[in-house]
Amino acid sequence: DGGITQSPKYLFRKEGQNVTLSCEQNLNHDAMYWYRQDPGQGLRLIYYSQIVNDFQKGDIAEGYSVSREKKESFPLTVTSAQKNPTAFYLCASSMGGPDSGTDTQYFGPGTRLTVL
Amino acid sequence: GENVEQHPSTLSVQEGDSAVIKCTYSDSASNYFPWYKQELGKGPQLIIDIRSNVGEKKDQRIAVTLNKTAKHFSLHITETQPEDSAVYFCAAHDYKLSFGAGTTVTVRA
């Protein structure tokens, strides 16, 4: 089965703790993205990566960190510096990055993070 | 940066009727416009997209139109069915995807 997987589906965190969300894809896509979705709002870009070992900040990167050590994997760490981390987090991938003409993004099922 | 506005925020239609969702964008450099459908608790699913060199695209009951001069694009769903009930998002792509706030569509049986 080809696609994007995110784990866990639900995650609970105590205030002050860092937590890492997993995103894996077997589509052989070069580019990967992390978005945050809040109730009644559209998706906002946190970070994106067009190639292994390279990534760029999106619109709301503060309090988050990422790594891209493998093409298939793009984990997101929500740090204690993120002031309001409770949200639905979505990972996406595309064959190419922006301006490539192959930038159609496909999304994973999401991780719902709740800070207790 | 790009600003995408989406209307209406909620839409209720009778089964079999048509639904239309409209989006406007601000950056004339945007050249790619996808539409996503999101069911409760799931990730968005791409349903149709259009690039700036095309004015209209159809896929069965779904169509998208683009007016680059006016900087707006629309999603049309014909012969709506209960399974069309979901949240729909438009997006515009210049160097990144910018999303509208979403439209909650309810199809009444």
CSV table of N, CA and C in Angstrom, one decimal, chain A residues 9 35 37 40-45 48 59 88 90 97-99 101-110 112, chain B residues 31-32 34 36 38-46 49 51 87 89 93-102:
chain,number,residue,atom,x,y,z
A,9,LYS,N,-2.1,8.4,16.3
A,9,LYS,CA,-3.3,9.1,15.9
A,9,LYS,C,-3.8,10.1,16.9
A,35,TYR,N,1.7,20.7,8.5
A,35,TYR,CA,0.7,21.8,8.7
A,35,TYR,C,0.1,21.6,10.1
A,37,GLN,N,-3.7,22.5,12.0
A,37,GLN,CA,-5.1,22.8,11.7
A,37,GLN,C,-5.8,23.0,13.0
A,40,GLY,N,-12.2,25.2,12.7
A,40,GLY,CA,-12.7,26.3,12.0
A,40,GLY,C,-11.7,27.1,11.2
A,41,GLN,N,-10.5,26.6,11.1
A,41,GLN,CA,-9.5,27.4,10.3
A,41,GLN,C,-8.9,26.5,9.2
A,42,GLY,N,-8.3,27.2,8.3
A,42,GLY,CA,-7.5,26.5,7.3
A,42,GLY,C,-6.2,25.9,7.8
A,43,LEU,N,-5.5,25.3,6.9
A,43,LEU,CA,-4.2,24.7,7.3
A,43,LEU,C,-3.1,25.8,7.3
A,44,ARG,N,-2.2,25.7,8.3
A,44,ARG,CA,-1.1,26.7,8.3
A,44,ARG,C,0.2,25.9,8.2
A,45,LEU,N,1.2,26.4,7.4
A,45,LEU,CA,2.4,25.7,7.2
A,45,LEU,C,3.4,25.9,8.3
A,48,TYR,N,8.7,22.9,5.9
A,48,TYR,CA,8.7,22.0,4.7
A,48,TYR,C,10.1,21.6,4.3
A,59,ASP,N,5.0,29.4,7.9
A,59,ASP,CA,4.5,30.6,8.5
A,59,ASP,C,4.5,30.6,10.0
A,88,PHE,N,-4.6,19.8,15.5
A,88,PHE,CA,-4.6,18.6,14.6
A,88,PHE,C,-3.4,18.9,13.7
A,90,LEU,N,-1.0,17.8,10.5
A,90,LEU,CA,-1.1,17.1,9.2
A,90,LEU,C,0.2,17.1,8.5
A,97,GLY,N,9.2,19.9,-5.3
A,97,GLY,CA,8.9,21.1,-4.4
A,97,GLY,C,8.2,22.1,-5.2
A,98,PRO,N,8.1,23.3,-4.7
A,98,PRO,CA,7.5,24.5,-5.4
A,98,PRO,C,8.2,24.7,-6.7
A,99,ASP,N,7.4,25.2,-7.6
A,99,ASP,CA,7.9,25.5,-9.0
A,99,ASP,C,8.3,24.3,-9.8
A,101,GLY,N,6.3,21.9,-10.9
A,101,GLY,CA,5.2,21.4,-11.7
A,101,GLY,C,4.7,20.1,-11.2
A,102,THR,N,5.3,19.5,-10.2
A,102,THR,CA,4.9,18.2,-9.7
A,102,THR,C,4.7,18.4,-8.2
A,103,ASP,N,4.0,19.5,-7.8
A,103,ASP,CA,4.0,19.9,-6.4
A,103,ASP,C,2.6,19.6,-5.8
A,104,THR,N,1.8,18.7,-6.4
A,104,THR,CA,0.5,18.3,-5.9
A,104,THR,C,0.8,17.6,-4.5
A,105,GLN,N,0.1,18.1,-3.5
A,105,GLN,CA,0.4,17.6,-2.2
A,105,GLN,C,-0.7,16.6,-1.7
A,106,TYR,N,-0.2,15.5,-1.1
A,106,TYR,CA,-1.1,14.5,-0.6
A,106,TYR,C,-0.9,14.4,0.9
A,107,PHE,N,-2.0,14.2,1.6
A,107,PHE,CA,-1.9,14.3,3.1
A,107,PHE,C,-2.1,13.0,3.7
A,108,GLY,N,-1.4,12.9,4.9
A,108,GLY,CA,-1.6,11.8,5.8
A,108,GLY,C,-2.9,11.9,6.6
A,109,PRO,N,-3.2,11.0,7.5
A,109,PRO,CA,-4.4,11.0,8.3
A,109,PRO,C,-4.4,11.9,9.5
A,110,GLY,N,-3.3,12.4,9.9
A,110,GLY,CA,-3.2,13.4,10.9
A,110,GLY,C,-3.0,12.8,12.3
A,112,ARG,N,-3.8,14.1,16.3
A,112,ARG,CA,-4.4,15.0,17.2
A,112,ARG,C,-3.6,15.1,18.5
B,31,ASN,N,-0.3,30.0,-9.4
B,31,ASN,CA,-0.5,29.3,-10.6
B,31,ASN,C,-1.1,27.9,-10.5
B,32,TYR,N,-1.4,27.6,-9.3
B,32,TYR,CA,-1.9,26.2,-9.1
B,32,TYR,C,-3.0,26.3,-8.0
B,34,PRO,N,-5.6,23.8,-6.0
B,34,PRO,CA,-6.2,22.5,-5.6
B,34,PRO,C,-7.4,22.7,-4.7
B,36,TYR,N,-9.5,20.4,-1.7
B,36,TYR,CA,-9.5,19.3,-0.9
B,36,TYR,C,-10.8,19.0,-0.1
B,38,GLN,N,-12.3,17.2,3.3
B,38,GLN,CA,-11.8,16.6,4.6
B,38,GLN,C,-13.0,16.1,5.4
B,39,GLU,N,-13.0,14.8,5.7
B,39,GLU,CA,-14.0,14.2,6.5
B,39,GLU,C,-13.6,14.3,8.0
B,40,LEU,N,-14.5,14.2,8.9
B,40,LEU,CA,-14.2,14.4,10.3
B,40,LEU,C,-13.1,13.5,10.8
B,41,GLY,N,-12.1,14.1,11.4
B,41,GLY,CA,-11.0,13.3,12.0
B,41,GLY,C,-10.0,12.7,11.0
B,42,LYS,N,-10.1,13.1,9.7
B,42,LYS,CA,-9.2,12.5,8.7
B,42,LYS,C,-8.4,13.6,8.1
B,43,GLY,N,-7.4,13.2,7.3
B,43,GLY,CA,-6.6,14.2,6.5
B,43,GLY,C,-7.3,14.6,5.3
B,44,PRO,N,-7.0,15.8,4.7
B,44,PRO,CA,-7.6,16.3,3.5
B,44,PRO,C,-7.3,15.4,2.3
B,45,GLN,N,-8.3,15.2,1.5
B,45,GLN,CA,-8.1,14.4,0.3
B,45,GLN,C,-8.3,15.3,-1.0
B,46,LEU,N,-7.3,15.3,-1.8
B,46,LEU,CA,-7.4,16.0,-3.1
B,46,LEU,C,-8.5,15.5,-3.9
B,49,ASP,N,-8.0,19.7,-9.1
B,49,ASP,CA,-7.0,20.8,-9.1
B,49,ASP,C,-7.0,21.4,-10.5
B,51,ARG,N,-4.6,24.3,-13.0
B,51,ARG,CA,-3.4,25.2,-13.2
B,51,ARG,C,-3.8,26.4,-14.0
B,87,VAL,N,-16.0,18.9,4.9
B,87,VAL,CA,-15.4,20.3,4.9
B,87,VAL,C,-14.5,20.3,3.6
B,89,PHE,N,-11.8,22.6,1.3
B,89,PHE,CA,-10.8,23.7,1.4
B,89,PHE,C,-10.3,24.0,0.0
B,93,HIS,N,-1.4,28.4,-4.8
B,93,HIS,CA,0.0,28.1,-4.7
B,93,HIS,C,0.8,29.1,-5.5
B,94,ASP,N,1.6,29.9,-4.8
B,94,ASP,CA,2.7,30.7,-5.4
B,94,ASP,C,4.0,30.0,-5.2
B,95,TYR,N,4.6,30.2,-4.1
B,95,TYR,CA,5.8,29.4,-3.7
B,95,TYR,C,5.4,28.4,-2.7
B,96,LYS,N,4.2,28.5,-2.1
B,96,LYS,CA,3.7,27.5,-1.1
B,96,LYS,C,2.2,27.5,-1.2
B,97,LEU,N,1.6,26.5,-0.6
B,97,LEU,CA,0.1,26.5,-0.6
B,97,LEU,C,-0.4,27.3,0.5
B,98,SER,N,-1.4,28.2,0.2
B,98,SER,CA,-2.1,29.0,1.2
B,98,SER,C,-3.6,28.5,1.1
B,99,PHE,N,-4.2,28.2,2.2
B,99,PHE,CA,-5.5,27.6,2.3
B,99,PHE,C,-6.6,28.6,2.7
B,100,GLY,N,-7.8,28.4,2.1
B,100,GLY,CA,-8.9,29.1,2.7
B,100,GLY,C,-9.3,28.5,4.0
B,101,ALA,N,-10.3,29.1,4.6
B,101,ALA,CA,-10.7,28.7,6.0
B,101,ALA,C,-11.7,27.5,6.0
B,102,GLY,N,-12.2,27.1,4.8
B,102,GLY,CA,-13.0,25.9,4.7
B,102,GLY,C,-14.5,26.2,4.6
